[in-house]
PDB file of N, H, CA, C and O in Angstrom:
ATOM      1  N   MET A   1     -11.784  17.871 -15.839  1.00  0.00           N
ATOM      2  CA  MET A   1     -10.582  18.165 -15.082  1.00  0.00           C
ATOM      3  C   MET A   1     -10.711  17.531 -13.695  1.00  0.00           C
ATOM      4  O   MET A   1     -11.760  17.617 -13.057  1.00  0.00           O
ATOM      5  N   THR A   2      -9.633  16.896 -13.240  1.00  0.00           N
ATOM      6  H   THR A   2      -8.780  16.826 -13.758  1.00  0.00           H
ATOM      7  CA  THR A   2      -9.612  16.256 -11.931  1.00  0.00           C
ATOM      8  C   THR A   2      -9.051  17.216 -10.895  1.00  0.00           C
ATOM      9  O   THR A   2      -8.050  17.890 -11.138  1.00  0.00           O
ATOM     10  N   VAL A   3      -9.696  17.275  -9.747  1.00  0.00           N
ATOM     11  H   VAL A   3     -10.510  16.728  -9.549  1.00  0.00           H
ATOM     12  CA  VAL A   3      -9.239  18.109  -8.639  1.00  0.00           C
ATOM     13  C   VAL A   3      -8.929  17.186  -7.466  1.00  0.00           C
ATOM     14  O   VAL A   3      -9.749  16.346  -7.094  1.00  0.00           O
ATOM     15  N   VAL A   4      -7.743  17.346  -6.889  1.00  0.00           N
ATOM     16  H   VAL A   4      -7.077  18.029  -7.191  1.00  0.00           H
ATOM     17  CA  VAL A   4      -7.321  16.533  -5.741  1.00  0.00           C
ATOM     18  C   VAL A   4      -7.017  17.460  -4.574  1.00  0.00           C
ATOM     19  O   VAL A   4      -6.910  18.676  -4.738  1.00  0.00           O
ATOM     20  N   THR A   5      -6.881  16.870  -3.404  1.00  0.00           N
ATOM     21  H   THR A   5      -6.967  15.883  -3.272  1.00  0.00           H
ATOM     22  CA  THR A   5      -6.550  17.622  -2.202  1.00  0.00           C
ATOM     23  C   THR A   5      -5.067  17.471  -1.914  1.00  0.00           C
ATOM     24  O   THR A   5      -4.548  16.355  -1.895  1.00  0.00           O
ATOM     25  N   CYS A   6      -4.383  18.583  -1.692  1.00  0.00           N
ATOM     26  H   CYS A   6      -4.805  19.490  -1.708  1.00  0.00           H
ATOM     27  CA  CYS A   6      -2.960  18.545  -1.340  1.00  0.00           C
ATOM     28  C   CYS A   6      -2.808  17.744  -0.044  1.00  0.00           C
ATOM     29  O   CYS A   6      -3.482  18.048   0.940  1.00  0.00           O
ATOM     30  N   PRO A   7      -1.945  16.736  -0.021  1.00  0.00           N
ATOM     31  CA  PRO A   7      -1.788  15.906   1.171  1.00  0.00           C
ATOM     32  C   PRO A   7      -1.223  16.668   2.373  1.00  0.00           C
ATOM     33  O   PRO A   7      -1.364  16.212   3.508  1.00  0.00           O
ATOM     34  N   THR A   8      -0.596  17.807   2.144  1.00  0.00           N
ATOM     35  H   THR A   8      -0.482  18.177   1.223  1.00  0.00           H
ATOM     36  CA  THR A   8       0.020  18.552   3.233  1.00  0.00           C
ATOM     37  C   THR A   8      -0.910  19.602   3.828  1.00  0.00           C
ATOM     38  O   THR A   8      -1.093  19.653   5.044  1.00  0.00           O
ATOM     39  N   CYS A   9      -1.502  20.445   2.968  1.00  0.00           N
ATOM     40  H   CYS A   9      -1.354  20.403   1.980  1.00  0.00           H
ATOM     41  CA  CYS A   9      -2.293  21.575   3.492  1.00  0.00           C
ATOM     42  C   CYS A   9      -3.788  21.456   3.201  1.00  0.00           C
ATOM     43  O   CYS A   9      -4.570  22.284   3.669  1.00  0.00           O
ATOM     44  N   ALA A  10      -4.193  20.454   2.447  1.00  0.00           N
ATOM     45  H   ALA A  10      -3.558  19.781   2.068  1.00  0.00           H
ATOM     46  CA  ALA A  10      -5.593  20.182   2.119  1.00  0.00           C
ATOM     47  C   ALA A  10      -6.192  21.184   1.127  1.00  0.00           C
ATOM     48  O   ALA A  10      -7.411  21.223   0.964  1.00  0.00           O
ATOM     49  N   LYS A  11      -5.370  21.988   0.468  1.00  0.00           N
ATOM     50  H   LYS A  11      -4.379  21.957   0.600  1.00  0.00           H
ATOM     51  CA  LYS A  11      -5.847  22.905  -0.561  1.00  0.00           C
ATOM     52  C   LYS A  11      -6.255  22.093  -1.792  1.00  0.00           C
ATOM     53  O   LYS A  11      -5.612  21.095  -2.116  1.00  0.00           O
ATOM     54  N   LYS A  12      -7.304  22.508  -2.466  1.00  0.00           N
ATOM     55  H   LYS A  12      -7.827  23.319  -2.202  1.00  0.00           H
ATOM     56  CA  LYS A  12      -7.762  21.846  -3.686  1.00  0.00           C
ATOM     57  C   LYS A  12      -6.810  22.211  -4.826  1.00  0.00           C
ATOM     58  O   LYS A  12      -6.482  23.382  -5.019  1.00  0.00           O
ATOM     59  N   VAL A  13      -6.367  21.199  -5.580  1.00  0.00           N
ATOM     60  H   VAL A  13      -6.633  20.248  -5.424  1.00  0.00           H
ATOM     61  CA  VAL A  13      -5.377  21.376  -6.632  1.00  0.00           C
ATOM     62  C   VAL A  13      -5.851  20.677  -7.900  1.00  0.00           C
ATOM     63  O   VAL A  13      -6.347  19.552  -7.849  1.00  0.00           O
ATOM     64  N   GLU A  14      -5.696  21.346  -9.032  1.00  0.00           N
ATOM     65  H   GLU A  14      -5.293  22.260  -9.073  1.00  0.00           H
ATOM     66  CA  GLU A  14      -6.026  20.722 -10.312  1.00  0.00           C
ATOM     67  C   GLU A  14      -4.919  19.735 -10.684  1.00  0.00           C
ATOM     68  O   GLU A  14      -3.735  20.061 -10.595  1.00  0.00           O
ATOM     69  N   TRP A  15      -5.305  18.539 -11.097  1.00  0.00           N
ATOM     70  H   TRP A  15      -6.267  18.274 -11.169  1.00  0.00           H
ATOM     71  CA  TRP A  15      -4.345  17.508 -11.521  1.00  0.00           C
ATOM     72  C   TRP A  15      -4.124  17.683 -13.018  1.00  0.00           C
ATOM     73  O   TRP A  15      -4.783  17.047 -13.840  1.00  0.00           O
ATOM     74  N   THR A  16      -3.183  18.560 -13.349  1.00  0.00           N
ATOM     75  H   THR A  16      -2.648  19.076 -12.681  1.00  0.00           H
ATOM     76  CA  THR A  16      -2.866  18.824 -14.753  1.00  0.00           C
ATOM     77  C   THR A  16      -1.359  18.827 -14.930  1.00  0.00           C
ATOM     78  O   THR A  16      -0.608  18.917 -13.960  1.00  0.00           O
ATOM     79  N   GLU A  17      -0.928  18.727 -16.170  1.00  0.00           N
ATOM     80  H   GLU A  17      -1.539  18.653 -16.959  1.00  0.00           H
ATOM     81  CA  GLU A  17       0.504  18.770 -16.457  1.00  0.00           C
ATOM     82  C   GLU A  17       1.106  20.120 -16.089  1.00  0.00           C
ATOM     83  O   GLU A  17       2.311  20.213 -15.855  1.00  0.00           O
ATOM     84  N   ALA A  18       0.292  21.159 -16.033  1.00  0.00           N
ATOM     85  H   ALA A  18      -0.687  21.084 -16.223  1.00  0.00           H
ATOM     86  CA  ALA A  18       0.769  22.495 -15.668  1.00  0.00           C
ATOM     87  C   ALA A  18       1.196  22.553 -14.200  1.00  0.00           C
ATOM     88  O   ALA A  18       2.014  23.392 -13.823  1.00  0.00           O
ATOM     89  N   ASN A  19       0.642  21.661 -13.370  1.00  0.00           N
ATOM     90  H   ASN A  19      -0.023  20.980 -13.676  1.00  0.00           H
ATOM     91  CA  ASN A  19       1.012  21.635 -11.954  1.00  0.00           C
ATOM     92  C   ASN A  19       2.161  20.645 -11.779  1.00  0.00           C
ATOM     93  O   ASN A  19       1.937  19.441 -11.656  1.00  0.00           O
ATOM     94  N   LYS A  20       3.379  21.155 -11.769  1.00  0.00           N
ATOM     95  H   LYS A  20       3.560  22.133 -11.869  1.00  0.00           H
ATOM     96  CA  LYS A  20       4.547  20.273 -11.690  1.00  0.00           C
ATOM     97  C   LYS A  20       4.762  19.692 -10.295  1.00  0.00           C
ATOM     98  O   LYS A  20       5.629  18.836 -10.119  1.00  0.00           O
ATOM     99  N   PHE A  21       3.997  20.136  -9.304  1.00  0.00           N
ATOM    100  H   PHE A  21       3.293  20.832  -9.448  1.00  0.00           H
ATOM    101  CA  PHE A  21       4.168  19.634  -7.936  1.00  0.00           C
ATOM    102  C   PHE A  21       3.092  18.616  -7.554  1.00  0.00           C
ATOM    103  O   PHE A  21       3.051  18.159  -6.411  1.00  0.00           O
ATOM    104  N   ARG A  22       2.228  18.261  -8.494  1.00  0.00           N
ATOM    105  H   ARG A  22       2.261  18.632  -9.422  1.00  0.00           H
ATOM    106  CA  ARG A  22       1.105  17.391  -8.146  1.00  0.00           C
ATOM    107  C   ARG A  22       1.568  16.108  -7.479  1.00  0.00           C
ATOM    108  O   ARG A  22       2.579  15.561  -7.919  1.00  0.00           O
ATOM    109  N   PRO A  23       0.930  15.599  -6.481  1.00  0.00           N
ATOM    110  CA  PRO A  23      -0.369  15.999  -5.951  1.00  0.00           C
ATOM    111  C   PRO A  23      -0.305  17.175  -4.968  1.00  0.00           C
ATOM    112  O   PRO A  23      -1.324  17.538  -4.379  1.00  0.00           O
ATOM    113  N   PHE A  24       0.841  17.754  -4.790  1.00  0.00           N
ATOM    114  H   PHE A  24       1.668  17.459  -5.268  1.00  0.00           H
ATOM    115  CA  PHE A  24       0.982  18.877  -3.866  1.00  0.00           C
ATOM    116  C   PHE A  24       0.620  20.180  -4.574  1.00  0.00           C
ATOM    117  O   PHE A  24       0.618  20.251  -5.803  1.00  0.00           O
ATOM    118  N   CYS A  25       0.312  21.212  -3.782  1.00  0.00           N
ATOM    119  H   CYS A  25       0.314  21.155  -2.784  1.00  0.00           H
ATOM    120  CA  CYS A  25      -0.058  22.492  -4.372  1.00  0.00           C
ATOM    121  C   CYS A  25       1.157  23.360  -4.654  1.00  0.00           C
ATOM    122  O   CYS A  25       1.081  24.291  -5.456  1.00  0.00           O
ATOM    123  N   SER A  26       2.290  23.064  -3.997  1.00  0.00           N
ATOM    124  H   SER A  26       2.353  22.308  -3.345  1.00  0.00           H
ATOM    125  CA  SER A  26       3.472  23.912  -4.154  1.00  0.00           C
ATOM    126  C   SER A  26       4.741  23.148  -3.788  1.00  0.00           C
ATOM    127  O   SER A  26       4.685  22.051  -3.234  1.00  0.00           O
ATOM    128  N   GLU A  27       5.873  23.746  -4.107  1.00  0.00           N
ATOM    129  H   GLU A  27       5.917  24.637  -4.558  1.00  0.00           H
ATOM    130  CA  GLU A  27       7.177  23.181  -3.726  1.00  0.00           C
ATOM    131  C   GLU A  27       7.282  23.085  -2.209  1.00  0.00           C
ATOM    132  O   GLU A  27       7.839  22.123  -1.681  1.00  0.00           O
ATOM    133  N   ARG A  28       6.743  24.091  -1.505  1.00  0.00           N
ATOM    134  H   ARG A  28       6.291  24.873  -1.935  1.00  0.00           H
ATOM    135  CA  ARG A  28       6.795  24.107  -0.039  1.00  0.00           C
ATOM    136  C   ARG A  28       6.097  22.871   0.546  1.00  0.00           C
ATOM    137  O   ARG A  28       6.661  22.193   1.405  1.00  0.00           O
ATOM    138  N   CYS A  29       4.891  22.580   0.093  1.00  0.00           N
ATOM    139  H   CYS A  29       4.432  23.131  -0.605  1.00  0.00           H
ATOM    140  CA  CYS A  29       4.163  21.416   0.606  1.00  0.00           C
ATOM    141  C   CYS A  29       4.877  20.115   0.248  1.00  0.00           C
ATOM    142  O   CYS A  29       4.889  19.170   1.036  1.00  0.00           O
ATOM    143  N   LYS A  30       5.465  20.074  -0.931  1.00  0.00           N
ATOM    144  H   LYS A  30       5.455  20.842  -1.571  1.00  0.00           H
ATOM    145  CA  LYS A  30       6.230  18.895  -1.346  1.00  0.00           C
ATOM    146  C   LYS A  30       7.422  18.669  -0.416  1.00  0.00           C
ATOM    147  O   LYS A  30       7.693  17.535  -0.022  1.00  0.00           O
ATOM    148  N   GLN A  31       8.128  19.735  -0.065  1.00  0.00           N
ATOM    149  H   GLN A  31       7.908  20.656  -0.386  1.00  0.00           H
ATOM    150  CA  GLN A  31       9.293  19.631   0.815  1.00  0.00           C
ATOM    151  C   GLN A  31       8.899  19.293   2.254  1.00  0.00           C
ATOM    152  O   GLN A  31       9.626  18.577   2.942  1.00  0.00           O
ATOM    153  N   ILE A  32       7.767  19.799   2.707  1.00  0.00           N
ATOM    154  H   ILE A  32       7.177  20.381   2.149  1.00  0.00           H
ATOM    155  CA  ILE A  32       7.276  19.461   4.049  1.00  0.00           C
ATOM    156  C   ILE A  32       7.014  17.964   4.132  1.00  0.00           C
ATOM    157  O   ILE A  32       7.385  17.318   5.112  1.00  0.00           O
ATOM    158  N   ASP A  33       6.373  17.410   3.099  1.00  0.00           N
ATOM    159  H   ASP A  33       6.072  17.935   2.302  1.00  0.00           H
ATOM    160  CA  ASP A  33       6.087  15.975   3.063  1.00  0.00           C
ATOM    161  C   ASP A  33       7.370  15.155   3.018  1.00  0.00           C
ATOM    162  O   ASP A  33       7.487  14.148   3.716  1.00  0.00           O
ATOM    163  N   LEU A  34       8.326  15.575   2.208  1.00  0.00           N
ATOM    164  H   LEU A  34       8.231  16.393   1.640  1.00  0.00           H
ATOM    165  CA  LEU A  34       9.613  14.878   2.125  1.00  0.00           C
ATOM    166  C   LEU A  34      10.322  14.895   3.477  1.00  0.00           C
ATOM    167  O   LEU A  34      10.900  13.891   3.891  1.00  0.00           O
ATOM    168  N   GLY A  35      10.277  16.026   4.156  1.00  0.00           N
ATOM    169  H   GLY A  35       9.807  16.843   3.820  1.00  0.00           H
ATOM    170  CA  GLY A  35      10.887  16.132   5.489  1.00  0.00           C
ATOM    171  C   GLY A  35      10.235  15.206   6.501  1.00  0.00           C
ATOM    172  O   GLY A  35      10.913  14.636   7.356  1.00  0.00           O
ATOM    173  N   ALA A  36       8.916  15.056   6.406  1.00  0.00           N
ATOM    174  H   ALA A  36       8.365  15.519   5.711  1.00  0.00           H
ATOM    175  CA  ALA A  36       8.211  14.145   7.314  1.00  0.00           C
ATOM    176  C   ALA A  36       8.659  12.703   7.084  1.00  0.00           C
ATOM    177  O   ALA A  36       8.818  11.943   8.040  1.00  0.00           O
ATOM    178  N   TRP A  37       8.864  12.320   5.813  1.00  0.00           N
ATOM    179  H   TRP A  37       8.734  12.938   5.037  1.00  0.00           H
ATOM    180  CA  TRP A  37       9.369  10.970   5.518  1.00  0.00           C
ATOM    181  C   TRP A  37      10.783  10.812   6.068  1.00  0.00           C
ATOM    182  O   TRP A  37      11.114   9.775   6.643  1.00  0.00           O
ATOM    183  N   ALA A  38      11.613  11.833   5.893  1.00  0.00           N
ATOM    184  H   ALA A  38      11.343  12.675   5.426  1.00  0.00           H
ATOM    185  CA  ALA A  38      13.004  11.760   6.353  1.00  0.00           C
ATOM    186  C   ALA A  38      13.088  11.645   7.868  1.00  0.00           C
ATOM    187  O   ALA A  38      14.002  11.012   8.397  1.00  0.00           O
ATOM    188  N   GLU A  39      12.141  12.254   8.563  1.00  0.00           N
ATOM    189  H   GLU A  39      11.399  12.769   8.133  1.00  0.00           H
ATOM    190  CA  GLU A  39      12.111  12.174  10.029  1.00  0.00           C
ATOM    191  C   GLU A  39      11.359  10.946  10.523  1.00  0.00           C
ATOM    192  O   GLU A  39      11.137  10.787  11.724  1.00  0.00           O
ATOM    193  N   GLU A  40      10.967  10.078   9.595  1.00  0.00           N
ATOM    194  H   GLU A  40      11.147  10.206   8.619  1.00  0.00           H
ATOM    195  CA  GLU A  40      10.249   8.836   9.894  1.00  0.00           C
ATOM    196  C   GLU A  40       8.943   9.079  10.635  1.00  0.00           C
ATOM    197  O   GLU A  40       8.574   8.317  11.528  1.00  0.00           O
ATOM    198  N   LYS A  41       8.241  10.154  10.254  1.00  0.00           N
ATOM    199  H   LYS A  41       8.541  10.773   9.528  1.00  0.00           H
ATOM    200  CA  LYS A  41       6.930  10.434  10.843  1.00  0.00           C
ATOM    201  C   LYS A  41       5.851   9.544  10.242  1.00  0.00           C
ATOM    202  O   LYS A  41       4.798   9.346  10.848  1.00  0.00           O
ATOM    203  N   TYR A  42       6.111   9.008   9.050  1.00  0.00           N
ATOM    204  H   TYR A  42       6.966   9.170   8.558  1.00  0.00           H
ATOM    205  CA  TYR A  42       5.193   8.076   8.410  1.00  0.00           C
ATOM    206  C   TYR A  42       5.768   6.673   8.581  1.00  0.00           C
ATOM    207  O   TYR A  42       6.964   6.456   8.388  1.00  0.00           O
ATOM    208  N   THR A  43       4.919   5.738   8.940  1.00  0.00           N
ATOM    209  H   THR A  43       3.947   5.915   9.097  1.00  0.00           H
ATOM    210  CA  THR A  43       5.364   4.362   9.078  1.00  0.00           C
ATOM    211  C   THR A  43       4.374   3.433   8.381  1.00  0.00           C
ATOM    212  O   THR A  43       3.194   3.751   8.236  1.00  0.00           O
ATOM    213  N   ILE A  44       4.863   2.321   7.968  1.00  0.00           N
ATOM    214  H   ILE A  44       5.822   2.062   8.085  1.00  0.00           H
ATOM    215  CA  ILE A  44       4.026   1.282   7.388  1.00  0.00           C
ATOM    216  C   ILE A  44       4.008   0.133   8.386  1.00  0.00           C
ATOM    217  O   ILE A  44       5.050  -0.460   8.666  1.00  0.00           O
ATOM    218  N   PRO A  45       2.836  -0.187   8.926  1.00  0.00           N
ATOM    219  CA  PRO A  45       2.775  -1.248   9.934  1.00  0.00           C
ATOM    220  C   PRO A  45       3.160  -2.601   9.351  1.00  0.00           C
ATOM    221  O   PRO A  45       2.896  -2.896   8.186  1.00  0.00           O
ATOM    222  N   GLY A  46       3.779  -3.398  10.174  1.00  0.00           N
ATOM    223  H   GLY A  46       3.994  -3.159  11.121  1.00  0.00           H
ATOM    224  CA  GLY A  46       4.172  -4.736   9.745  1.00  0.00           C
ATOM    225  C   GLY A  46       4.813  -5.472  10.906  1.00  0.00           C
ATOM    226  O   GLY A  46       5.099  -4.885  11.949  1.00  0.00           O
ATOM    227  N   ALA A  47       5.031  -6.734  10.717  1.00  0.00           N
ATOM    228  H   ALA A  47       4.799  -7.211   9.870  1.00  0.00           H
ATOM    229  CA  ALA A  47       5.662  -7.551  11.747  1.00  0.00           C
ATOM    230  C   ALA A  47       7.153  -7.219  11.805  1.00  0.00           C
ATOM    231  O   ALA A  47       7.770  -6.904  10.788  1.00  0.00           O
ATOM    232  N   ALA A  48       7.706  -7.294  12.983  1.00  0.00           N
ATOM    233  H   ALA A  48       7.204  -7.550  13.809  1.00  0.00           H
ATOM    234  CA  ALA A  48       9.137  -7.058  13.155  1.00  0.00           C
ATOM    235  C   ALA A  48       9.911  -8.168  12.452  1.00  0.00           C
ATOM    236  O   ALA A  48       9.522  -9.334  12.522  1.00  0.00           O
ATOM    237  N   PRO A  49      10.979  -7.822  11.789  1.00  0.00           N
ATOM    238  CA  PRO A  49      11.759  -8.864  11.106  1.00  0.00           C
ATOM    239  C   PRO A  49      12.413  -9.798  12.127  1.00  0.00           C
ATOM    240  O   PRO A  49      12.819  -9.375  13.209  1.00  0.00           O
ATOM    241  N   SER A  50      12.502 -11.053  11.763  1.00  0.00           N
ATOM    242  H   SER A  50      12.172 -11.396  10.884  1.00  0.00           H
ATOM    243  CA  SER A  50      13.137 -12.011  12.667  1.00  0.00           C
ATOM    244  C   SER A  50      14.650 -11.951  12.487  1.00  0.00           C
ATOM    245  O   SER A  50      15.146 -11.568  11.428  1.00  0.00           O
ATOM    246  N   ASP A  51      15.363 -12.329  13.518  1.00  0.00           N
ATOM    247  H   ASP A  51      14.961 -12.640  14.379  1.00  0.00           H
ATOM    248  CA  ASP A  51      16.824 -12.349  13.474  1.00  0.00           C
ATOM    249  C   ASP A  51      17.247 -13.722  12.962  1.00  0.00           C
ATOM    250  O   ASP A  51      17.015 -14.722  13.640  1.00  0.00           O
ATOM    251  N   PRO A  52      17.854 -13.794  11.794  1.00  0.00           N
ATOM    252  CA  PRO A  52      18.211 -15.112  11.235  1.00  0.00           C
ATOM    253  C   PRO A  52      19.199 -15.873  12.109  1.00  0.00           C
ATOM    254  O   PRO A  52      19.275 -17.098  12.015  1.00  0.00           O
ATOM    255  N   LEU A  53      19.948 -15.193  12.944  1.00  0.00           N
ATOM    256  H   LEU A  53      19.887 -14.198  13.020  1.00  0.00           H
ATOM    257  CA  LEU A  53      20.901 -15.884  13.817  1.00  0.00           C
ATOM    258  C   LEU A  53      20.212 -16.595  14.968  1.00  0.00           C
ATOM    259  O   LEU A  53      20.790 -17.491  15.583  1.00  0.00           O
ATOM    260  N   LEU A  54      18.969 -16.200  15.266  1.00  0.00           N
ATOM    261  H   LEU A  54      18.499 -15.472  14.766  1.00  0.00           H
ATOM    262  CA  LEU A  54      18.245 -16.820  16.368  1.00  0.00           C
ATOM    263  C   LEU A  54      17.263 -17.897  15.901  1.00  0.00           C
ATOM    264  O   LEU A  54      16.646 -18.559  16.735  1.00  0.00           O
ATOM    265  N   ASP A  55      17.109 -18.083  14.618  1.00  0.00           N
ATOM    266  H   ASP A  55      17.611 -17.546  13.940  1.00  0.00           H
ATOM    267  CA  ASP A  55      16.204 -19.096  14.101  1.00  0.00           C
ATOM    268  C   ASP A  55      16.725 -20.497  14.449  1.00  0.00           C
ATOM    269  O   ASP A  55      17.934 -20.729  14.452  1.00  0.00           O
ATOM    270  N   ASP A  56      15.817 -21.417  14.737  1.00  0.00           N
ATOM    271  H   ASP A  56      14.835 -21.228  14.734  1.00  0.00           H
ATOM    272  CA  ASP A  56      16.183 -22.782  15.070  1.00  0.00           C
ATOM    273  C   ASP A  56      16.913 -23.474  13.915  1.00  0.00           C
ATOM    274  O   ASP A  56      17.723 -24.372  14.146  1.00  0.00           O
ATOM    275  N   ASP A  57      16.637 -23.069  12.698  1.00  0.00           N
ATOM    276  H   ASP A  57      15.979 -22.339  12.510  1.00  0.00           H
ATOM    277  CA  ASP A  57      17.259 -23.696  11.534  1.00  0.00           C
ATOM    278  C   ASP A  57      18.754 -23.408  11.476  1.00  0.00           C
ATOM    279  O   ASP A  57      19.489 -24.146  10.819  1.00  0.00           O
ATOM    280  N   ASN A  58      19.217 -22.373  12.134  1.00  0.00           N
ATOM    281  H   ASN A  58      18.620 -21.774  12.667  1.00  0.00           H
ATOM    282  CA  ASN A  58      20.627 -21.968  12.052  1.00  0.00           C
ATOM    283  C   ASN A  58      21.455 -22.421  13.256  1.00  0.00           C
ATOM    284  O   ASN A  58      22.627 -22.059  13.364  1.00  0.00           O
ATOM    285  N   LEU A  59      20.867 -23.203  14.156  1.00  0.00           N
ATOM    286  H   LEU A  59      19.915 -23.497  14.068  1.00  0.00           H
ATOM    287  CA  LEU A  59      21.598 -23.675  15.324  1.00  0.00           C
ATOM    288  C   LEU A  59      22.534 -24.811  14.934  1.00  0.00           C
ATOM    289  O   LEU A  59      22.181 -25.622  14.078  1.00  0.00           O
ATOM    290  N   PRO A  60      23.722 -24.893  15.541  1.00  0.00           N
ATOM    291  CA  PRO A  60      24.638 -25.995  15.233  1.00  0.00           C
ATOM    292  C   PRO A  60      24.031 -27.332  15.654  1.00  0.00           C
ATOM    293  O   PRO A  60      23.296 -27.405  16.639  1.00  0.00           O
ATOM    294  N   GLN A  61      24.340 -28.378  14.909  1.00  0.00           N
ATOM    295  H   GLN A  61      24.937 -28.319  14.109  1.00  0.00           H
ATOM    296  CA  GLN A  61      23.734 -29.684  15.229  1.00  0.00           C
ATOM    297  C   GLN A  61      24.757 -30.662  15.689  1.00  0.00           C
ATOM    298  O   GLN A  61      24.423 -31.805  15.999  1.00  0.00           O
TER     299      GLN A  61
END
């Protein structure tokens, strides 16, 4: 049996089909995580997108 840590509260959780909230321990922890995504508390680092209107390729010739 595999045991994982709930990403929200760090409680140990069995990874089984009986746990319908996996990897979370409960509906509450699942909703807390969803709320954090909705509030943009999690970010993925990356370069800022360029503005295609400012690219040299799009200037009139």
